[in-house]
Amino acid sequence: MRYLLMLLLCLPLLASAVEFDEFTQSLPLGRTMQVYEDAGGQATIADVRAQAAAGQFKPHDKATLNAGYSRSAFWLKIDLQYRPTNPSAQQTWLLELAYPPLDHLDLYLADAGGDYQLVRQTGDALPFATREIRQNNYLFDLSFTPGQAQTVYLRLQSEGSVQAPVTLWSSTAYLEEQPVRLYVLGLIYGVLLGMLVYNLFIFLSVRDTSYLYYIVYIASFGLYQLSVNGAAVEYFWPNNPWWANAATPFFIGCSGLFGSQFARSFLQTATHSRWLDRLLLALIAFSVLVVGLSLMTSYALALRLATLLALVFTVVIFAAGIFAWWRGLRVARYFIIAWSAFLLGGIVNTLMVLGYLPNVFLTMYASQIGSAIEVALLSLALADRINAMREQQAQTLFDAGQKLEILNQQLAHSNKLKDEFLATLTHELRTPMNGVIGSLELMQTVEMNPELEQYQQTAAGSARDMMRMVNGILTLTELQAGKLKVYPDTFSLRSVVEALRLQFDGNASSKSLDFKVEVTPGLPDRLHGDSAKLTQCLECLLDNAIKFTRIGGLALRVTGKPVAPDRLALSFTVIDTGIGFTDLGEATLYQRFFQLDGSMTREYGGLGVGLAICRQLVELLGGRLSHRSEPGRGSRFQLDVEFELAVVGSAPSITRQTTGLRLPQDCTVLLVDDNSINQLVMRGMLLKLGFRVRTADSGVAALDHLQREAVDAVLLDCQLPPLDGASICCRIRALPGCAELPVFMICLSADRAYGPSDTLVDYLSKPVKFEDLQAALYRRVLSPGQGESADS
């Protein structure tokens, strides 16, 4: 009766047992197993067997048990019967439960006496060494004899999702199946690792924070995937069960944190949408909360929050991409495509975890496949962003170049206006200065007491100093404008040197300085060149020598040697015993407005343009300026320039006949100047010389006067509106009897370029000196040899 009762009890078991033979490769058991839910989780194997006998186990009609998040313990009852066609065939079998994040998994098998014992206890809440076979999935070795029927009990319990994809494998088939799974996972993680390294190199090159956020996001998401599929437990932390559970929500939180920050940076939400940026900031805060709770609270709570974060994260990021695309951000299209793949994979995996989709290979690894696609596409998006940034930078540089060109044009225009203003200002300053200097020149012809004579000399010296500064500014503007040219003329070398001695002897004597002028004997005196510019250079050097010398003295030495039959190389050396200076270099010393002491309380005056003008004037003459100095021991400046030897001869004689030396009172001079001050000064000089003077304030008035009255000479100001000096001179020559009339043009050096090319025209430089005017009138008007030109 006992054996009969046992047989009757086993009939239901044998009726539902899954049969397999030696040719079976893999046998999914999801639809053949029975499930019992232990809500309290306290049932023993004896209790469970009693429930099985009472019919409390429910048949399972799905491919995979998916209980979602549940605190219940689930018992699986699997009936197996091995019926080989060849009883002698040897075969080993493996029972696989392919869900690594399961906390507890217990295997019960019947012993020889028919009682069920716990033969294996494992799960990721236990060290990895508790697994019978060292794999990321749970594997149990089962033995069957031909015709044997065996019932297997599995107890499952987890704080996370409860999944039970159970399969019976032939050991040989399992080994053959593993390469495919490893290839798929290797491809997925290879893409993740490759993109991580690729973007790391790009970040190190461009230093864009978007790449940094993306790199950390890839690393976090990759570690999350490794944690979910059990590879991290197998290789990284096999002996840390607590971290094996906490790692999953921790890395989900990190992925949300850095993924949201990457989206903010990549999509520029702070610029395009304030509310979307705030939403991403809230998502970042939620991610930080999940990261913190994963380390401080229960795994069940942290995992549920992490799952919610994953759902919200994918939806918000996708919506952010849609919005950025709608706002016209070009790179958002790649972003949307990439996150679409990730969103689809994440939704499939989440629905599987929640129990709405079956646990198969595609749903199990959907998020990993989607993430690999997403990472690759986002890398393309970042590359496109670099291209867009380069295009934007190129456009920005082009726009900046255009603006810079406009600014340069405006600056050039401003400089031109500045130069024109300085030129106008210096010209206008010359007018009153001409009056001052001319009046002081006239005062010298009047007898004065010693005190008044001292005042006159002081005023004359100050006026000449001021005139030198005005001339310096004007020369500088002319040099900058490229208008200054060389005007060669025949001059006397010793006269130039003597004039410099007379000009600076008084200044040197006032400071008790010894001033020596030495000209090498035997040097030719008559030279052809621009003596005015040579004089201006030497004036600058002598003025500096006196200015920076307290004790001792200075010297001007002139030496020379012939370099060709008709050319002479001269060296003008200015030596002083002044303060000297360190070797500043030519680029510094000869720059405009350079001062040895630039403070407002500097001891030495001046504009700081003298040496700059001197250097450019020397170069204009084809010469060279060099210097040598030592602090406290003085300076030495040397000017080397070549001149042509003048051809001694006389100009063509004037046909007008004279019988002898004429007297000034017998000669009439027409003075043409529109400035009353200049007219007054020049009239006073002419009257002091004894000439009869007629005046005209315009060119038209001068022409009218010449038609009414004959004159012996014309003094004509070059700058005489509305007609310039050249035009007036030409009209004078066209008048009857005026073809050979001596004309004296009063002008600046720059105005000579616009003067007439007439051998009967002489030039007097502003301000006109009394001695120069007297000599010119004597030579061209009073001398019986009027044929001599000014060049003789």
mmCIF file with all atom_site columns, C-alpha atoms in Angstrom, residues 357-543:
data_model
loop_
_atom_site.group_PDB
_atom_site.id
_atom_site.type_symbol
_atom_site.label_atom_id
_atom_site.label_alt_id
_atom_site.label_comp_id
_atom_site.label_asym_id
_atom_site.label_entity_id
_atom_site.label_seq_id
_atom_site.pdbx_PDB_ins_code
_atom_site.Cartn_x
_atom_site.Cartn_y
_atom_site.Cartn_z
_atom_site.occupancy
_atom_site.B_iso_or_equiv
_atom_site.pdbx_formal_charge
_atom_site.auth_seq_id
_atom_site.auth_comp_id
_atom_site.auth_asym_id
_atom_site.auth_atom_id
_atom_site.pdbx_PDB_model_num
ATOM 1   C CA . LEU A 1 357 ? 8.125  42.730  -21.181 1.00 0.00 ? 357 LEU A CA 1
ATOM 2   C CA . PRO A 1 358 ? 9.652  39.244  -21.138 1.00 0.00 ? 358 PRO A CA 1
ATOM 3   C CA . ASN A 1 359 ? 13.254 38.739  -20.129 1.00 0.00 ? 359 ASN A CA 1
ATOM 4   C CA . VAL A 1 360 ? 14.937 37.660  -23.339 1.00 0.00 ? 360 VAL A CA 1
ATOM 5   C CA . PHE A 1 361 ? 18.370 38.477  -24.763 1.00 0.00 ? 361 PHE A CA 1
ATOM 6   C CA . LEU A 1 362 ? 17.118 41.565  -26.638 1.00 0.00 ? 362 LEU A CA 1
ATOM 7   C CA . THR A 1 363 ? 15.218 43.062  -23.679 1.00 0.00 ? 363 THR A CA 1
ATOM 8   C CA . MET A 1 364 ? 17.971 42.113  -21.239 1.00 0.00 ? 364 MET A CA 1
ATOM 9   C CA . TYR A 1 365 ? 20.646 43.920  -23.264 1.00 0.00 ? 365 TYR A CA 1
ATOM 10  C CA . ALA A 1 366 ? 18.430 46.547  -24.934 1.00 0.00 ? 366 ALA A CA 1
ATOM 11  C CA . SER A 1 367 ? 19.778 49.442  -22.881 1.00 0.00 ? 367 SER A CA 1
ATOM 12  C CA . GLN A 1 368 ? 23.365 48.337  -23.509 1.00 0.00 ? 368 GLN A CA 1
ATOM 13  C CA . ILE A 1 369 ? 22.830 48.093  -27.250 1.00 0.00 ? 369 ILE A CA 1
ATOM 14  C CA . GLY A 1 370 ? 20.991 51.407  -27.279 1.00 0.00 ? 370 GLY A CA 1
ATOM 15  C CA . SER A 1 371 ? 23.711 53.070  -25.206 1.00 0.00 ? 371 SER A CA 1
ATOM 16  C CA . ALA A 1 372 ? 26.422 51.844  -27.576 1.00 0.00 ? 372 ALA A CA 1
ATOM 17  C CA . ILE A 1 373 ? 24.538 53.327  -30.530 1.00 0.00 ? 373 ILE A CA 1
ATOM 18  C CA . GLU A 1 374 ? 23.869 56.495  -28.563 1.00 0.00 ? 374 GLU A CA 1
ATOM 19  C CA . VAL A 1 375 ? 27.523 56.926  -27.586 1.00 0.00 ? 375 VAL A CA 1
ATOM 20  C CA . ALA A 1 376 ? 28.696 56.481  -31.166 1.00 0.00 ? 376 ALA A CA 1
ATOM 21  C CA . LEU A 1 377 ? 26.115 58.934  -32.521 1.00 0.00 ? 377 LEU A CA 1
ATOM 22  C CA . LEU A 1 378 ? 26.835 61.497  -29.801 1.00 0.00 ? 378 LEU A CA 1
ATOM 23  C CA . SER A 1 379 ? 30.501 61.325  -30.721 1.00 0.00 ? 379 SER A CA 1
ATOM 24  C CA . LEU A 1 380 ? 29.455 62.224  -34.248 1.00 0.00 ? 380 LEU A CA 1
ATOM 25  C CA . ALA A 1 381 ? 27.361 65.020  -32.798 1.00 0.00 ? 381 ALA A CA 1
ATOM 26  C CA . LEU A 1 382 ? 30.358 66.324  -30.875 1.00 0.00 ? 382 LEU A CA 1
ATOM 27  C CA . ALA A 1 383 ? 32.473 66.130  -34.023 1.00 0.00 ? 383 ALA A CA 1
ATOM 28  C CA . ASP A 1 384 ? 29.788 68.056  -35.890 1.00 0.00 ? 384 ASP A CA 1
ATOM 29  C CA . ARG A 1 385 ? 29.762 70.559  -33.023 1.00 0.00 ? 385 ARG A CA 1
ATOM 30  C CA . ILE A 1 386 ? 33.505 71.054  -33.473 1.00 0.00 ? 386 ILE A CA 1
ATOM 31  C CA . ASN A 1 387 ? 32.961 71.677  -37.173 1.00 0.00 ? 387 ASN A CA 1
ATOM 32  C CA . ALA A 1 388 ? 30.146 74.088  -36.367 1.00 0.00 ? 388 ALA A CA 1
ATOM 33  C CA . MET A 1 389 ? 32.357 75.856  -33.823 1.00 0.00 ? 389 MET A CA 1
ATOM 34  C CA . ARG A 1 390 ? 35.156 76.089  -36.383 1.00 0.00 ? 390 ARG A CA 1
ATOM 35  C CA . GLU A 1 391 ? 32.779 77.538  -38.925 1.00 0.00 ? 391 GLU A CA 1
ATOM 36  C CA . GLN A 1 392 ? 31.491 79.952  -36.303 1.00 0.00 ? 392 GLN A CA 1
ATOM 37  C CA . GLN A 1 393 ? 35.044 80.869  -35.316 1.00 0.00 ? 393 GLN A CA 1
ATOM 38  C CA . ALA A 1 394 ? 35.964 81.352  -38.964 1.00 0.00 ? 394 ALA A CA 1
ATOM 39  C CA . GLN A 1 395 ? 32.926 83.579  -39.429 1.00 0.00 ? 395 GLN A CA 1
ATOM 40  C CA . THR A 1 396 ? 33.753 85.409  -36.205 1.00 0.00 ? 396 THR A CA 1
ATOM 41  C CA . LEU A 1 397 ? 37.337 85.914  -37.352 1.00 0.00 ? 397 LEU A CA 1
ATOM 42  C CA . PHE A 1 398 ? 36.078 87.112  -40.720 1.00 0.00 ? 398 PHE A CA 1
ATOM 43  C CA . ASP A 1 399 ? 33.675 89.540  -39.064 1.00 0.00 ? 399 ASP A CA 1
ATOM 44  C CA . ALA A 1 400 ? 36.393 90.630  -36.656 1.00 0.00 ? 400 ALA A CA 1
ATOM 45  C CA . GLY A 1 401 ? 38.728 91.122  -39.608 1.00 0.00 ? 401 GLY A CA 1
ATOM 46  C CA . GLN A 1 402 ? 36.135 93.246  -41.349 1.00 0.00 ? 402 GLN A CA 1
ATOM 47  C CA . LYS A 1 403 ? 35.571 95.297  -38.205 1.00 0.00 ? 403 LYS A CA 1
ATOM 48  C CA . LEU A 1 404 ? 39.326 95.567  -37.680 1.00 0.00 ? 404 LEU A CA 1
ATOM 49  C CA . GLU A 1 405 ? 39.767 96.755  -41.244 1.00 0.00 ? 405 GLU A CA 1
ATOM 50  C CA . ILE A 1 406 ? 37.071 99.369  -40.703 1.00 0.00 ? 406 ILE A CA 1
ATOM 51  C CA . LEU A 1 407 ? 38.703 100.385 -37.412 1.00 0.00 ? 407 LEU A CA 1
ATOM 52  C CA . ASN A 1 408 ? 42.083 100.575 -39.145 1.00 0.00 ? 408 ASN A CA 1
ATOM 53  C CA . GLN A 1 409 ? 40.588 102.777 -41.814 1.00 0.00 ? 409 GLN A CA 1
ATOM 54  C CA . GLN A 1 410 ? 39.019 104.950 -39.137 1.00 0.00 ? 410 GLN A CA 1
ATOM 55  C CA . LEU A 1 411 ? 42.334 105.004 -37.270 1.00 0.00 ? 411 LEU A CA 1
ATOM 56  C CA . ALA A 1 412 ? 44.201 105.901 -40.449 1.00 0.00 ? 412 ALA A CA 1
ATOM 57  C CA . HIS A 1 413 ? 41.651 108.630 -41.081 1.00 0.00 ? 413 HIS A CA 1
ATOM 58  C CA . SER A 1 414 ? 42.036 109.824 -37.494 1.00 0.00 ? 414 SER A CA 1
ATOM 59  C CA . ASN A 1 415 ? 45.815 109.826 -37.854 1.00 0.00 ? 415 ASN A CA 1
ATOM 60  C CA . LYS A 1 416 ? 45.494 111.732 -41.083 1.00 0.00 ? 416 LYS A CA 1
ATOM 61  C CA . LEU A 1 417 ? 43.230 114.250 -39.387 1.00 0.00 ? 417 LEU A CA 1
ATOM 62  C CA . LYS A 1 418 ? 45.684 114.440 -36.498 1.00 0.00 ? 418 LYS A CA 1
ATOM 63  C CA . ASP A 1 419 ? 48.600 115.031 -38.861 1.00 0.00 ? 419 ASP A CA 1
ATOM 64  C CA . GLU A 1 420 ? 46.596 117.621 -40.763 1.00 0.00 ? 420 GLU A CA 1
ATOM 65  C CA . PHE A 1 421 ? 45.661 119.272 -37.490 1.00 0.00 ? 421 PHE A CA 1
ATOM 66  C CA . LEU A 1 422 ? 49.292 119.327 -36.331 1.00 0.00 ? 422 LEU A CA 1
ATOM 67  C CA . ALA A 1 423 ? 50.411 120.652 -39.677 1.00 0.00 ? 423 ALA A CA 1
ATOM 68  C CA . THR A 1 424 ? 47.738 123.348 -39.598 1.00 0.00 ? 424 THR A CA 1
ATOM 69  C CA . LEU A 1 425 ? 48.523 124.141 -35.976 1.00 0.00 ? 425 LEU A CA 1
ATOM 70  C CA . THR A 1 426 ? 52.240 124.506 -36.602 1.00 0.00 ? 426 THR A CA 1
ATOM 71  C CA . HIS A 1 427 ? 51.584 126.617 -39.667 1.00 0.00 ? 427 HIS A CA 1
ATOM 72  C CA . GLU A 1 428 ? 49.288 128.834 -37.663 1.00 0.00 ? 428 GLU A CA 1
ATOM 73  C CA . LEU A 1 429 ? 51.813 129.003 -34.823 1.00 0.00 ? 429 LEU A CA 1
ATOM 74  C CA . ARG A 1 430 ? 54.478 130.121 -37.274 1.00 0.00 ? 430 ARG A CA 1
ATOM 75  C CA . THR A 1 431 ? 52.463 133.191 -38.187 1.00 0.00 ? 431 THR A CA 1
ATOM 76  C CA . PRO A 1 432 ? 52.578 134.826 -34.722 1.00 0.00 ? 432 PRO A CA 1
ATOM 77  C CA . MET A 1 433 ? 56.075 133.436 -34.188 1.00 0.00 ? 433 MET A CA 1
ATOM 78  C CA . ASN A 1 434 ? 57.225 135.096 -37.387 1.00 0.00 ? 434 ASN A CA 1
ATOM 79  C CA . GLY A 1 435 ? 55.847 138.329 -36.011 1.00 0.00 ? 435 GLY A CA 1
ATOM 80  C CA . VAL A 1 436 ? 57.577 137.824 -32.660 1.00 0.00 ? 436 VAL A CA 1
ATOM 81  C CA . ILE A 1 437 ? 60.923 136.837 -34.127 1.00 0.00 ? 437 ILE A CA 1
ATOM 82  C CA . GLY A 1 438 ? 60.760 139.529 -36.829 1.00 0.00 ? 438 GLY A CA 1
ATOM 83  C CA . SER A 1 439 ? 59.926 142.179 -34.246 1.00 0.00 ? 439 SER A CA 1
ATOM 84  C CA . LEU A 1 440 ? 62.831 141.028 -32.084 1.00 0.00 ? 440 LEU A CA 1
ATOM 85  C CA . GLU A 1 441 ? 65.066 141.131 -35.161 1.00 0.00 ? 441 GLU A CA 1
ATOM 86  C CA . LEU A 1 442 ? 63.984 144.720 -35.755 1.00 0.00 ? 442 LEU A CA 1
ATOM 87  C CA . MET A 1 443 ? 64.626 145.609 -32.121 1.00 0.00 ? 443 MET A CA 1
ATOM 88  C CA . GLN A 1 444 ? 68.257 144.741 -32.636 1.00 0.00 ? 444 GLN A CA 1
ATOM 89  C CA . THR A 1 445 ? 68.544 147.629 -35.069 1.00 0.00 ? 445 THR A CA 1
ATOM 90  C CA . VAL A 1 446 ? 67.453 150.088 -32.366 1.00 0.00 ? 446 VAL A CA 1
ATOM 91  C CA . GLU A 1 447 ? 69.757 151.374 -29.685 1.00 0.00 ? 447 GLU A CA 1
ATOM 92  C CA . MET A 1 448 ? 68.721 149.998 -26.285 1.00 0.00 ? 448 MET A CA 1
ATOM 93  C CA . ASN A 1 449 ? 70.049 150.257 -22.784 1.00 0.00 ? 449 ASN A CA 1
ATOM 94  C CA . PRO A 1 450 ? 71.771 147.120 -21.410 1.00 0.00 ? 450 PRO A CA 1
ATOM 95  C CA . GLU A 1 451 ? 68.772 145.987 -19.418 1.00 0.00 ? 451 GLU A CA 1
ATOM 96  C CA . LEU A 1 452 ? 66.393 146.217 -22.378 1.00 0.00 ? 452 LEU A CA 1
ATOM 97  C CA . GLU A 1 453 ? 68.986 144.550 -24.613 1.00 0.00 ? 453 GLU A CA 1
ATOM 98  C CA . GLN A 1 454 ? 69.161 141.647 -22.165 1.00 0.00 ? 454 GLN A CA 1
ATOM 99  C CA . TYR A 1 455 ? 65.386 141.312 -22.251 1.00 0.00 ? 455 TYR A CA 1
ATOM 100 C CA . GLN A 1 456 ? 65.470 141.386 -26.050 1.00 0.00 ? 456 GLN A CA 1
ATOM 101 C CA . GLN A 1 457 ? 68.111 138.676 -26.203 1.00 0.00 ? 457 GLN A CA 1
ATOM 102 C CA . THR A 1 458 ? 66.167 136.510 -23.746 1.00 0.00 ? 458 THR A CA 1
ATOM 103 C CA . ALA A 1 459 ? 62.964 136.894 -25.729 1.00 0.00 ? 459 ALA A CA 1
ATOM 104 C CA . ALA A 1 460 ? 64.762 136.200 -29.007 1.00 0.00 ? 460 ALA A CA 1
ATOM 105 C CA . GLY A 1 461 ? 66.352 133.026 -27.600 1.00 0.00 ? 461 GLY A CA 1
ATOM 106 C CA . SER A 1 462 ? 63.050 131.775 -26.224 1.00 0.00 ? 462 SER A CA 1
ATOM 107 C CA . ALA A 1 463 ? 61.309 132.562 -29.496 1.00 0.00 ? 463 ALA A CA 1
ATOM 108 C CA . ARG A 1 464 ? 63.946 130.647 -31.451 1.00 0.00 ? 464 ARG A CA 1
ATOM 109 C CA . ASP A 1 465 ? 63.584 127.664 -29.068 1.00 0.00 ? 465 ASP A CA 1
ATOM 110 C CA . MET A 1 466 ? 59.857 127.673 -29.508 1.00 0.00 ? 466 MET A CA 1
ATOM 111 C CA . MET A 1 467 ? 60.255 128.003 -33.249 1.00 0.00 ? 467 MET A CA 1
ATOM 112 C CA . ARG A 1 468 ? 62.540 124.950 -33.261 1.00 0.00 ? 468 ARG A CA 1
ATOM 113 C CA . MET A 1 469 ? 59.832 122.941 -31.480 1.00 0.00 ? 469 MET A CA 1
ATOM 114 C CA . VAL A 1 470 ? 57.223 124.109 -33.943 1.00 0.00 ? 470 VAL A CA 1
ATOM 115 C CA . ASN A 1 471 ? 59.542 123.232 -36.811 1.00 0.00 ? 471 ASN A CA 1
ATOM 116 C CA . GLY A 1 472 ? 60.119 119.812 -35.247 1.00 0.00 ? 472 GLY A CA 1
ATOM 117 C CA . ILE A 1 473 ? 56.409 119.046 -35.033 1.00 0.00 ? 473 ILE A CA 1
ATOM 118 C CA . LEU A 1 474 ? 55.852 120.229 -38.586 1.00 0.00 ? 474 LEU A CA 1
ATOM 119 C CA . THR A 1 475 ? 58.783 118.207 -39.873 1.00 0.00 ? 475 THR A CA 1
ATOM 120 C CA . LEU A 1 476 ? 57.510 115.131 -38.035 1.00 0.00 ? 476 LEU A CA 1
ATOM 121 C CA . THR A 1 477 ? 54.060 115.406 -39.595 1.00 0.00 ? 477 THR A CA 1
ATOM 122 C CA . GLU A 1 478 ? 55.603 115.928 -43.019 1.00 0.00 ? 478 GLU A CA 1
ATOM 123 C CA . LEU A 1 479 ? 57.806 112.860 -42.540 1.00 0.00 ? 479 LEU A CA 1
ATOM 124 C CA . GLN A 1 480 ? 54.840 110.759 -41.455 1.00 0.00 ? 480 GLN A CA 1
ATOM 125 C CA . ALA A 1 481 ? 52.840 111.929 -44.441 1.00 0.00 ? 481 ALA A CA 1
ATOM 126 C CA . GLY A 1 482 ? 55.788 111.252 -46.766 1.00 0.00 ? 482 GLY A CA 1
ATOM 127 C CA . LYS A 1 483 ? 55.661 114.816 -48.050 1.00 0.00 ? 483 LYS A CA 1
ATOM 128 C CA . LEU A 1 484 ? 59.147 115.882 -46.998 1.00 0.00 ? 484 LEU A CA 1
ATOM 129 C CA . LYS A 1 485 ? 61.646 115.864 -49.850 1.00 0.00 ? 485 LYS A CA 1
ATOM 130 C CA . VAL A 1 486 ? 65.236 116.882 -50.438 1.00 0.00 ? 486 VAL A CA 1
ATOM 131 C CA . TYR A 1 487 ? 65.764 120.261 -52.099 1.00 0.00 ? 487 TYR A CA 1
ATOM 132 C CA . PRO A 1 488 ? 69.400 120.464 -53.170 1.00 0.00 ? 488 PRO A CA 1
ATOM 133 C CA . ASP A 1 489 ? 71.002 123.867 -53.420 1.00 0.00 ? 489 ASP A CA 1
ATOM 134 C CA . THR A 1 490 ? 74.513 125.280 -53.449 1.00 0.00 ? 490 THR A CA 1
ATOM 135 C CA . PHE A 1 491 ? 75.657 126.309 -49.988 1.00 0.00 ? 491 PHE A CA 1
ATOM 136 C CA . SER A 1 492 ? 78.761 127.225 -48.047 1.00 0.00 ? 492 SER A CA 1
ATOM 137 C CA . LEU A 1 493 ? 79.859 124.578 -45.547 1.00 0.00 ? 493 LEU A CA 1
ATOM 138 C CA . ARG A 1 494 ? 81.723 127.056 -43.354 1.00 0.00 ? 494 ARG A CA 1
ATOM 139 C CA . SER A 1 495 ? 78.789 129.463 -43.418 1.00 0.00 ? 495 SER A CA 1
ATOM 140 C CA . VAL A 1 496 ? 76.497 126.715 -42.121 1.00 0.00 ? 496 VAL A CA 1
ATOM 141 C CA . VAL A 1 497 ? 78.962 125.822 -39.369 1.00 0.00 ? 497 VAL A CA 1
ATOM 142 C CA . GLU A 1 498 ? 79.536 129.452 -38.437 1.00 0.00 ? 498 GLU A CA 1
ATOM 143 C CA . ALA A 1 499 ? 75.796 130.084 -38.259 1.00 0.00 ? 499 ALA A CA 1
ATOM 144 C CA . LEU A 1 500 ? 75.439 127.124 -35.879 1.00 0.00 ? 500 LEU A CA 1
ATOM 145 C CA . ARG A 1 501 ? 78.295 128.480 -33.743 1.00 0.00 ? 501 ARG A CA 1
ATOM 146 C CA . LEU A 1 502 ? 76.651 131.854 -33.489 1.00 0.00 ? 502 LEU A CA 1
ATOM 147 C CA . GLN A 1 503 ? 73.244 130.302 -32.791 1.00 0.00 ? 503 GLN A CA 1
ATOM 148 C CA . PHE A 1 504 ? 74.333 128.058 -29.888 1.00 0.00 ? 504 PHE A CA 1
ATOM 149 C CA . ASP A 1 505 ? 77.267 130.017 -28.490 1.00 0.00 ? 505 ASP A CA 1
ATOM 150 C CA . GLY A 1 506 ? 74.967 132.146 -26.352 1.00 0.00 ? 506 GLY A CA 1
ATOM 151 C CA . ASN A 1 507 ? 73.135 129.104 -24.927 1.00 0.00 ? 507 ASN A CA 1
ATOM 152 C CA . ALA A 1 508 ? 76.410 127.394 -24.078 1.00 0.00 ? 508 ALA A CA 1
ATOM 153 C CA . SER A 1 509 ? 77.808 130.564 -22.456 1.00 0.00 ? 509 SER A CA 1
ATOM 154 C CA . SER A 1 510 ? 74.672 130.930 -20.304 1.00 0.00 ? 510 SER A CA 1
ATOM 155 C CA . LYS A 1 511 ? 75.459 127.502 -18.756 1.00 0.00 ? 511 LYS A CA 1
ATOM 156 C CA . SER A 1 512 ? 79.218 128.251 -18.549 1.00 0.00 ? 512 SER A CA 1
ATOM 157 C CA . LEU A 1 513 ? 79.962 125.511 -21.093 1.00 0.00 ? 513 LEU A CA 1
ATOM 158 C CA . ASP A 1 514 ? 82.897 125.498 -23.455 1.00 0.00 ? 514 ASP A CA 1
ATOM 159 C CA . PHE A 1 515 ? 81.714 125.298 -27.106 1.00 0.00 ? 515 PHE A CA 1
ATOM 160 C CA . LYS A 1 516 ? 84.277 124.422 -29.765 1.00 0.00 ? 516 LYS A CA 1
ATOM 161 C CA . VAL A 1 517 ? 83.750 124.220 -33.507 1.00 0.00 ? 517 VAL A CA 1
ATOM 162 C CA . GLU A 1 518 ? 86.457 122.508 -35.549 1.00 0.00 ? 518 GLU A CA 1
ATOM 163 C CA . VAL A 1 519 ? 86.495 122.143 -39.323 1.00 0.00 ? 519 VAL A CA 1
ATOM 164 C CA . THR A 1 520 ? 89.267 120.114 -40.889 1.00 0.00 ? 520 THR A CA 1
ATOM 165 C CA . PRO A 1 521 ? 91.460 122.449 -42.955 1.00 0.00 ? 521 PRO A CA 1
ATOM 166 C CA . GLY A 1 522 ? 91.401 121.893 -46.696 1.00 0.00 ? 522 GLY A CA 1
ATOM 167 C CA . LEU A 1 523 ? 87.765 120.768 -46.934 1.00 0.00 ? 523 LEU A CA 1
ATOM 168 C CA . PRO A 1 524 ? 85.917 122.245 -49.954 1.00 0.00 ? 524 PRO A CA 1
ATOM 169 C CA . ASP A 1 525 ? 83.520 124.981 -48.945 1.00 0.00 ? 525 ASP A CA 1
ATOM 170 C CA . ARG A 1 526 ? 81.052 125.134 -51.826 1.00 0.00 ? 526 ARG A CA 1
ATOM 171 C CA . LEU A 1 527 ? 78.791 122.069 -51.756 1.00 0.00 ? 527 LEU A CA 1
ATOM 172 C CA . HIS A 1 528 ? 75.538 121.083 -53.416 1.00 0.00 ? 528 HIS A CA 1
ATOM 173 C CA . GLY A 1 529 ? 72.805 119.602 -51.220 1.00 0.00 ? 529 GLY A CA 1
ATOM 174 C CA . ASP A 1 530 ? 69.974 120.341 -48.828 1.00 0.00 ? 530 ASP A CA 1
ATOM 175 C CA . SER A 1 531 ? 71.686 122.521 -46.253 1.00 0.00 ? 531 SER A CA 1
ATOM 176 C CA . ALA A 1 532 ? 68.406 123.286 -44.459 1.00 0.00 ? 532 ALA A CA 1
ATOM 177 C CA . LYS A 1 533 ? 67.876 119.661 -43.422 1.00 0.00 ? 533 LYS A CA 1
ATOM 178 C CA . LEU A 1 534 ? 71.534 119.262 -42.523 1.00 0.00 ? 534 LEU A CA 1
ATOM 179 C CA . THR A 1 535 ? 71.263 122.359 -40.340 1.00 0.00 ? 535 THR A CA 1
ATOM 180 C CA . GLN A 1 536 ? 68.103 121.054 -38.677 1.00 0.00 ? 536 GLN A CA 1
ATOM 181 C CA . CYS A 1 537 ? 69.828 117.747 -37.790 1.00 0.00 ? 537 CYS A CA 1
ATOM 182 C CA . LEU A 1 538 ? 72.859 119.501 -36.342 1.00 0.00 ? 538 LEU A CA 1
ATOM 183 C CA . GLU A 1 539 ? 70.633 121.928 -34.430 1.00 0.00 ? 539 GLU A CA 1
ATOM 184 C CA . CYS A 1 540 ? 68.910 118.959 -32.779 1.00 0.00 ? 540 CYS A CA 1
ATOM 185 C CA . LEU A 1 541 ? 72.213 117.316 -31.789 1.00 0.00 ? 541 LEU A CA 1
ATOM 186 C CA . LEU A 1 542 ? 73.738 120.558 -30.472 1.00 0.00 ? 542 LEU A CA 1
ATOM 187 C CA . ASP A 1 543 ? 70.562 121.461 -28.592 1.00 0.00 ? 543 ASP A CA 1
#
